Coordinates of N, CA and C in Angstrom, one line a residue:
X1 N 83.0 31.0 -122.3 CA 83.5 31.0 -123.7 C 84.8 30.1 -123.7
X2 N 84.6 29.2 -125.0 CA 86.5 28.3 -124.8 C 86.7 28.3 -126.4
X3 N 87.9 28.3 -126.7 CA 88.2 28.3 -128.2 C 88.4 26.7 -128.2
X4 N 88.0 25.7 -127.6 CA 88.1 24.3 -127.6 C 86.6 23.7 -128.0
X5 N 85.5 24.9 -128.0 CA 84.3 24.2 -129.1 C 84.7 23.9 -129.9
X6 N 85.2 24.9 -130.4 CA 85.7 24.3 -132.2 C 86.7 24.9 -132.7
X7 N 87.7 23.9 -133.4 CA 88.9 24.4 -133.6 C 88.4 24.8 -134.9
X8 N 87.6 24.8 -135.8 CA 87.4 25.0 -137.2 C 87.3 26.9 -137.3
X9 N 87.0 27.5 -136.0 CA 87.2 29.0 -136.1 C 88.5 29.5 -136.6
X10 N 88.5 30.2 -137.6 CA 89.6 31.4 -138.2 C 91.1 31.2 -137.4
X11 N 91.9 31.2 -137.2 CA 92.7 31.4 -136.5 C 94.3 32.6 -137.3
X12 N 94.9 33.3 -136.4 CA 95.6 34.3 -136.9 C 96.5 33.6 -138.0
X13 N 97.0 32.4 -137.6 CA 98.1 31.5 -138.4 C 96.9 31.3 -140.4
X14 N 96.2 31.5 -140.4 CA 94.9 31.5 -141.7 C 95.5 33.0 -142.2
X15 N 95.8 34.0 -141.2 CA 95.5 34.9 -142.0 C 96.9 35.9 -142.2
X16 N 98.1 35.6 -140.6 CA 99.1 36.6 -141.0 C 98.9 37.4 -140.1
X17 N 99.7 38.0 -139.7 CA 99.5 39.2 -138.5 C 99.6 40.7 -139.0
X18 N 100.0 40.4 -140.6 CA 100.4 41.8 -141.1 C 98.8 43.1 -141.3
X19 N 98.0 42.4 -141.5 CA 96.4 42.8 -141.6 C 95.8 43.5 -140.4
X20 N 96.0 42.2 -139.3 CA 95.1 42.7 -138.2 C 96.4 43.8 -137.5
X21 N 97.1 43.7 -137.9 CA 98.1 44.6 -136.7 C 98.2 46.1 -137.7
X22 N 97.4 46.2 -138.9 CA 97.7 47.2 -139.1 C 96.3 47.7 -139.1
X23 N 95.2 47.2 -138.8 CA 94.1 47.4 -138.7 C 94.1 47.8 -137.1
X24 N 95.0 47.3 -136.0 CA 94.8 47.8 -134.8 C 95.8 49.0 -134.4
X25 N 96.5 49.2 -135.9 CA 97.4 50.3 -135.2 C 96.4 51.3 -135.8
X26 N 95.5 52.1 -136.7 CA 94.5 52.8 -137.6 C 94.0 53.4 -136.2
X27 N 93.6 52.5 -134.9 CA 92.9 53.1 -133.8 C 93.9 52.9 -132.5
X28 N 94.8 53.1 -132.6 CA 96.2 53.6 -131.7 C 96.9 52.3 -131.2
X29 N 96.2 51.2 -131.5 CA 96.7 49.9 -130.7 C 98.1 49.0 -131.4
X30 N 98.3 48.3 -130.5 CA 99.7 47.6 -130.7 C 99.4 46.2 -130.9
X31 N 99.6 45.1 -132.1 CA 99.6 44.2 -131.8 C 100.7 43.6 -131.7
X32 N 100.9 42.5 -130.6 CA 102.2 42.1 -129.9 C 102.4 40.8 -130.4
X33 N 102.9 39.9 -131.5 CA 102.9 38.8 -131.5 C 103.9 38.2 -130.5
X34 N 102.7 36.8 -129.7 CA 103.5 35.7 -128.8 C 103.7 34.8 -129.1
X35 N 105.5 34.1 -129.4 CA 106.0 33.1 -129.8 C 105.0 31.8 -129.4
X36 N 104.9 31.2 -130.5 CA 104.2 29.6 -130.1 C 104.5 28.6 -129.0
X37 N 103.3 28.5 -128.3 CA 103.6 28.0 -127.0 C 104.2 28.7 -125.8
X38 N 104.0 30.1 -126.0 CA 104.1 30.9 -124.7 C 103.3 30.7 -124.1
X39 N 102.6 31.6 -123.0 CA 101.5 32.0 -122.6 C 101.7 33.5 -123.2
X40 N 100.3 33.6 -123.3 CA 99.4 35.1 -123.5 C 99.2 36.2 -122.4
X41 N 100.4 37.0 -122.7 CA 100.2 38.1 -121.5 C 99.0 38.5 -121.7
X42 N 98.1 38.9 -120.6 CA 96.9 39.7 -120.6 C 95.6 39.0 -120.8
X43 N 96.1 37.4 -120.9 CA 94.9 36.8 -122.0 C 94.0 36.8 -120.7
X44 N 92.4 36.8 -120.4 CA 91.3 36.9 -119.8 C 90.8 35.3 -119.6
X45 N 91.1 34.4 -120.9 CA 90.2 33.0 -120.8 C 91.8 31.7 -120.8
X46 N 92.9 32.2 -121.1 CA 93.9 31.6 -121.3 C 94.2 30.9 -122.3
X47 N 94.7 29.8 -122.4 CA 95.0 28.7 -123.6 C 95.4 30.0 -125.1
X48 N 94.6 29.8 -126.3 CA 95.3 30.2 -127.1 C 94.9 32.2 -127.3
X49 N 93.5 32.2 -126.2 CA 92.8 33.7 -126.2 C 93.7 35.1 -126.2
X50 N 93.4 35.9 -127.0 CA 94.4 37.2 -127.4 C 93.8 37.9 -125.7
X51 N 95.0 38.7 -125.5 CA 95.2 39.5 -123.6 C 95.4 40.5 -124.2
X52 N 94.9 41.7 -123.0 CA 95.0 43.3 -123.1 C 96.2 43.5 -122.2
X53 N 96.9 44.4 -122.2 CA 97.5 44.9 -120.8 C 97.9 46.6 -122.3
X54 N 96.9 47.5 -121.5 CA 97.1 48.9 -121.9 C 96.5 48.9 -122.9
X55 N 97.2 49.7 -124.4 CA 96.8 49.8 -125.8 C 97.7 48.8 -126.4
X56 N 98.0 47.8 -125.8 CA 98.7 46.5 -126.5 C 97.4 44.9 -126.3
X57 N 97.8 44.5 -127.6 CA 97.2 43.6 -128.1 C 97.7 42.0 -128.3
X58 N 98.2 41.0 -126.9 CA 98.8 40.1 -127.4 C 98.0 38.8 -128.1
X59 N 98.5 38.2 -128.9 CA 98.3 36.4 -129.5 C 99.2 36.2 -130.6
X60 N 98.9 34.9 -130.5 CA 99.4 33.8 -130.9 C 99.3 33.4 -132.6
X61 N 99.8 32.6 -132.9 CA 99.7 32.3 -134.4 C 98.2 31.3 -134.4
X62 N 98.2 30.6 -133.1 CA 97.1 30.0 -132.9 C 95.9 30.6 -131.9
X63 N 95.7 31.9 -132.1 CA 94.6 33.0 -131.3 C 93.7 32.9 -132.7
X64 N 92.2 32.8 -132.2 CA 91.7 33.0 -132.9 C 91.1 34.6 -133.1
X65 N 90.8 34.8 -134.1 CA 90.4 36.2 -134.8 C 89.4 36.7 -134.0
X66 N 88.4 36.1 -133.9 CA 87.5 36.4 -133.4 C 87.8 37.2 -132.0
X67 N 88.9 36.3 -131.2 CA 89.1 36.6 -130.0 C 90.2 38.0 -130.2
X68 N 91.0 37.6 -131.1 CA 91.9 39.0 -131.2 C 90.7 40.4 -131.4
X69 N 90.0 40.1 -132.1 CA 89.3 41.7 -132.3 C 88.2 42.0 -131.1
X70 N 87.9 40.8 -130.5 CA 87.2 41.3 -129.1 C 88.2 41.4 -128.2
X71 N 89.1 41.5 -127.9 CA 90.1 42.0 -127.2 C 90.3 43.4 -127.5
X72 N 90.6 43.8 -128.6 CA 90.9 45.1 -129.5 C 89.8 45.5 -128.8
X73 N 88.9 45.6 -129.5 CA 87.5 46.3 -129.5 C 87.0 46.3 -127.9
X74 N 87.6 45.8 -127.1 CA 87.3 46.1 -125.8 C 88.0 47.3 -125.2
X75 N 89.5 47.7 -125.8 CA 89.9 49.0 -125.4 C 89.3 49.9 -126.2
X76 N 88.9 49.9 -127.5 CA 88.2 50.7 -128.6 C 86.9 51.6 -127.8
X77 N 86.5 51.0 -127.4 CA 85.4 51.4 -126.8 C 85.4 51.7 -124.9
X78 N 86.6 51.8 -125.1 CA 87.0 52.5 -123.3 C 87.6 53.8 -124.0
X79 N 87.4 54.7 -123.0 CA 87.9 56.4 -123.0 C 89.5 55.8 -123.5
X80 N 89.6 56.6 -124.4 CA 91.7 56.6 -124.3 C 92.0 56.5 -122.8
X81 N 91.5 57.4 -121.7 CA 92.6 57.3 -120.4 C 92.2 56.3 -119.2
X82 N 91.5 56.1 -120.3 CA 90.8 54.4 -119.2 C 91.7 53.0 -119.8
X83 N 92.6 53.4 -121.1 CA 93.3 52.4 -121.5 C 94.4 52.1 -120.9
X84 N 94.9 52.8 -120.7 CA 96.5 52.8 -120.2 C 96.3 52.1 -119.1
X85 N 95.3 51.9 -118.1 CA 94.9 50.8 -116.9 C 94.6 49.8 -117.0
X86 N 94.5 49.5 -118.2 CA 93.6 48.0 -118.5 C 94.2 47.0 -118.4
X87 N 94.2 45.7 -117.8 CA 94.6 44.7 -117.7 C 94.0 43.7 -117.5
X88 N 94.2 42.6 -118.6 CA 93.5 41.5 -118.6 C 92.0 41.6 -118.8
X89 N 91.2 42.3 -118.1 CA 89.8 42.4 -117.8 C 89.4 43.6 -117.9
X90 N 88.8 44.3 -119.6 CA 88.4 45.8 -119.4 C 87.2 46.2 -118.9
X91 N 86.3 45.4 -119.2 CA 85.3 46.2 -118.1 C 84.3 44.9 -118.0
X92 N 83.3 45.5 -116.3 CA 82.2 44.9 -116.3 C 81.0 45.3 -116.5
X93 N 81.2 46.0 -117.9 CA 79.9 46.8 -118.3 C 79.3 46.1 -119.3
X94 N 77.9 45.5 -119.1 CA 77.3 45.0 -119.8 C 77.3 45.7 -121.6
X95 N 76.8 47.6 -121.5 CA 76.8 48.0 -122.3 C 78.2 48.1 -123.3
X96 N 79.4 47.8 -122.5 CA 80.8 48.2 -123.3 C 81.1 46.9 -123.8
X97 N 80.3 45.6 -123.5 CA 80.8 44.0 -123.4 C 79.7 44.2 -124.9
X98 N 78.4 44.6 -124.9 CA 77.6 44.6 -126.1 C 78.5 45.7 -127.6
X99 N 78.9 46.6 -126.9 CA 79.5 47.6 -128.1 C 80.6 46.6 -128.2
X100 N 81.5 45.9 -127.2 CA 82.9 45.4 -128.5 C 82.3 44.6 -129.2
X101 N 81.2 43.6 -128.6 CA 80.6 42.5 -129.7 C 80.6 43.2 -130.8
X102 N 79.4 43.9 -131.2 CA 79.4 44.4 -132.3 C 80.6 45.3 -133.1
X103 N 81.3 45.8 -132.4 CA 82.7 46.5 -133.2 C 83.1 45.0 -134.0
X104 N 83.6 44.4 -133.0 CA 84.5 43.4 -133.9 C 83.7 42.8 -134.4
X105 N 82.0 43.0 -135.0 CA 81.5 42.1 -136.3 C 81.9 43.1 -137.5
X106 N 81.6 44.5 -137.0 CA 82.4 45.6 -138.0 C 83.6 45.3 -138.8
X107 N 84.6 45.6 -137.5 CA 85.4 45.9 -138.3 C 86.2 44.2 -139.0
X108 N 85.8 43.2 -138.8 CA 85.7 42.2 -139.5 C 85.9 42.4 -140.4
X109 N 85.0 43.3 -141.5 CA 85.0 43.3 -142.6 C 86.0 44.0 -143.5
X110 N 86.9 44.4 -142.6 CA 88.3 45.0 -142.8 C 89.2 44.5 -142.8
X111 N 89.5 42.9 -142.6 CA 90.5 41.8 -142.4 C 90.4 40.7 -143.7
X112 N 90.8 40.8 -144.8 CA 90.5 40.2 -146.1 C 90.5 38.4 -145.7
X113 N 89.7 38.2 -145.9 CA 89.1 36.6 -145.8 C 88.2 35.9 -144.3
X114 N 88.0 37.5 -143.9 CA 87.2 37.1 -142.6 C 86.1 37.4 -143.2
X115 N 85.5 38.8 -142.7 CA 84.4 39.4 -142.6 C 83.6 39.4 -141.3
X116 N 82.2 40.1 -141.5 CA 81.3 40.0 -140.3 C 80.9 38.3 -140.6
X117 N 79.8 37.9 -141.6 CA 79.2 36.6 -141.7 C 80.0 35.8 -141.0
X118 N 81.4 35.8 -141.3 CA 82.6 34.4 -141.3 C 82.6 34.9 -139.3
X119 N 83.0 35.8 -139.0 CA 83.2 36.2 -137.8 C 81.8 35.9 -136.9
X120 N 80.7 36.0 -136.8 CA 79.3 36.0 -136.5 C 79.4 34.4 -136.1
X121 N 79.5 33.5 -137.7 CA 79.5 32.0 -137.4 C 80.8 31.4 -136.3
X122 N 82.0 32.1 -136.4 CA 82.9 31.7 -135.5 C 82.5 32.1 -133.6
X123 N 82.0 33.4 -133.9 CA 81.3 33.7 -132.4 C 80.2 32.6 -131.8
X124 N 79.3 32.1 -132.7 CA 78.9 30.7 -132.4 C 79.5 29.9 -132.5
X125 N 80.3 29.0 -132.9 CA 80.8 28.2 -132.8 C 82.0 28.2 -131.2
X126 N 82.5 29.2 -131.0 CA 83.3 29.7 -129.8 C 82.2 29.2 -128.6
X127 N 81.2 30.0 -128.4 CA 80.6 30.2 -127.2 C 79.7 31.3 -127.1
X128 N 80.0 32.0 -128.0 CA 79.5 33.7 -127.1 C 77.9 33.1 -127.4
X129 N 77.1 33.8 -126.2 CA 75.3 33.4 -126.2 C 74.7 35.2 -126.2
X130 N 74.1 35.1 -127.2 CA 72.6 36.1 -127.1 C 71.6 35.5 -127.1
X131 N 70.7 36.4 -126.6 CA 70.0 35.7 -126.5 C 68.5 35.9 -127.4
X132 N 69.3 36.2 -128.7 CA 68.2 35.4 -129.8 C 68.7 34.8 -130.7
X133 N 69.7 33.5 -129.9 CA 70.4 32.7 -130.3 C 71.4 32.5 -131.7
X134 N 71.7 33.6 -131.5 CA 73.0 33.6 -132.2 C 73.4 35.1 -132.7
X135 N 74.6 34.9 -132.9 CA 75.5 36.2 -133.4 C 75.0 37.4 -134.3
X136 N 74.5 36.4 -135.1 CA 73.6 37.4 -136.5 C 72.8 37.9 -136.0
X137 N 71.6 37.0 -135.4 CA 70.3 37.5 -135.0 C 70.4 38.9 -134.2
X138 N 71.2 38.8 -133.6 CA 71.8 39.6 -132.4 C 72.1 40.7 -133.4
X139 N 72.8 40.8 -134.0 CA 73.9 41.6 -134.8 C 72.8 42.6 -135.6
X140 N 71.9 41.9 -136.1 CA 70.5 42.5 -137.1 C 69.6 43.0 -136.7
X141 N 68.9 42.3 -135.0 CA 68.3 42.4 -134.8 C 67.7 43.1 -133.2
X142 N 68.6 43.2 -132.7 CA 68.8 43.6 -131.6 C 69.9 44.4 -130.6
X143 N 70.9 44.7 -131.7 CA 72.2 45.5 -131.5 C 72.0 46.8 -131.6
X144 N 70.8 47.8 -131.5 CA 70.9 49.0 -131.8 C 71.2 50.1 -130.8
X145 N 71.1 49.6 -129.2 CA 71.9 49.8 -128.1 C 73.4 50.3 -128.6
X146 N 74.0 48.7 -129.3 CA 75.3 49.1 -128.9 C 75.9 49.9 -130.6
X147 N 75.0 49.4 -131.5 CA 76.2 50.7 -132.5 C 75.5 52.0 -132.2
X148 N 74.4 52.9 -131.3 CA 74.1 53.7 -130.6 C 75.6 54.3 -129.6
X149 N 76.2 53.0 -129.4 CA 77.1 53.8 -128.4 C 78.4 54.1 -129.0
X150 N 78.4 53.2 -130.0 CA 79.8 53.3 -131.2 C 79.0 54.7 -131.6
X151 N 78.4 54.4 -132.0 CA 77.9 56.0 -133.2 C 78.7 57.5 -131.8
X152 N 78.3 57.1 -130.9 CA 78.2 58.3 -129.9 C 80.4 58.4 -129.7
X153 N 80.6 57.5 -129.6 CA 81.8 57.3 -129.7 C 82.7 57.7 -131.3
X154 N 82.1 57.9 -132.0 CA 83.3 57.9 -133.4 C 83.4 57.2 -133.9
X155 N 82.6 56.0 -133.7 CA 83.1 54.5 -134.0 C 82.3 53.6 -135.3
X156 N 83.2 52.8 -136.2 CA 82.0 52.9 -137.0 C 81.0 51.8 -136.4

């Protein structure tokens, strides 16, 4: 995955930090804004990608959305006491890497001028691959695994 496919993806500076950081505090999380042209504590892919370290959430004014809420939604879907250890990299679980996809097409639609659609096309355009080629397909058609595991979790 590179956020250098295409810069035309969402990015936080489009929308304000005031939304998404109150959207990640609703499920205990912190979002941390990093001054322009830091580096990204915690970031997993580097360059402008939002990083974990615990129940904090860092990016950039130039992080894209997409990647801030798959960061989020990757502690979302770890136990609470599996959070507080996380760094950089929360898991190598196929099933928990399919549940954050799908969270962050969710809760998308709780970020006013994103949504799921706008988020789905930016996850293609990023990189991310299913493999019934594309986000949507995936999302309609073949995601019942993972909101199975959200559902079992509390999650919407």
């Amino acid at each position: 995955m590179n956020d250098r496919v295409s810069p035309a993806v969402l990015r936080l500076a489009d929308l304000g930090f005031k939304a998404p950081a109150a959207l990640l505090a609703r499920y205990g999380l912190t979002l941390v804004r990093v001054p322009d042209g830091e580096s990204i504590p915690g970031s997993y892919w580097g360059e402008a990608e939002a990083g974990i370290i615990g129940t904090c959430v860092y990016a950039r004014a130039d992080t894209p959305v997409h990647s801030l809420l798959h960061e989020a939604c990757h502690l979302l879907v770890l136990p609470p006491e599996r959070r507080a250890s996380v760094h950089t990299d929360a898991t190598d679980s196929i099933e928990e890497e399919d549940a954050a996809c799908c969270l962050q097409i969710l809760l998308a639609d709780a970020l006013p001028g994103v949504g799921g659609e706008r988020l789905m096309a930016d996850m293609d355009a990023w990189g991310y691959t299913f493999r019934l080629g594309s986000a949507r397909a995936w999302f309609l058609d073949d995601a019942a695994e993972a909101r199975a595991f959200l559902a079992a979790r509390g999650l919407p």
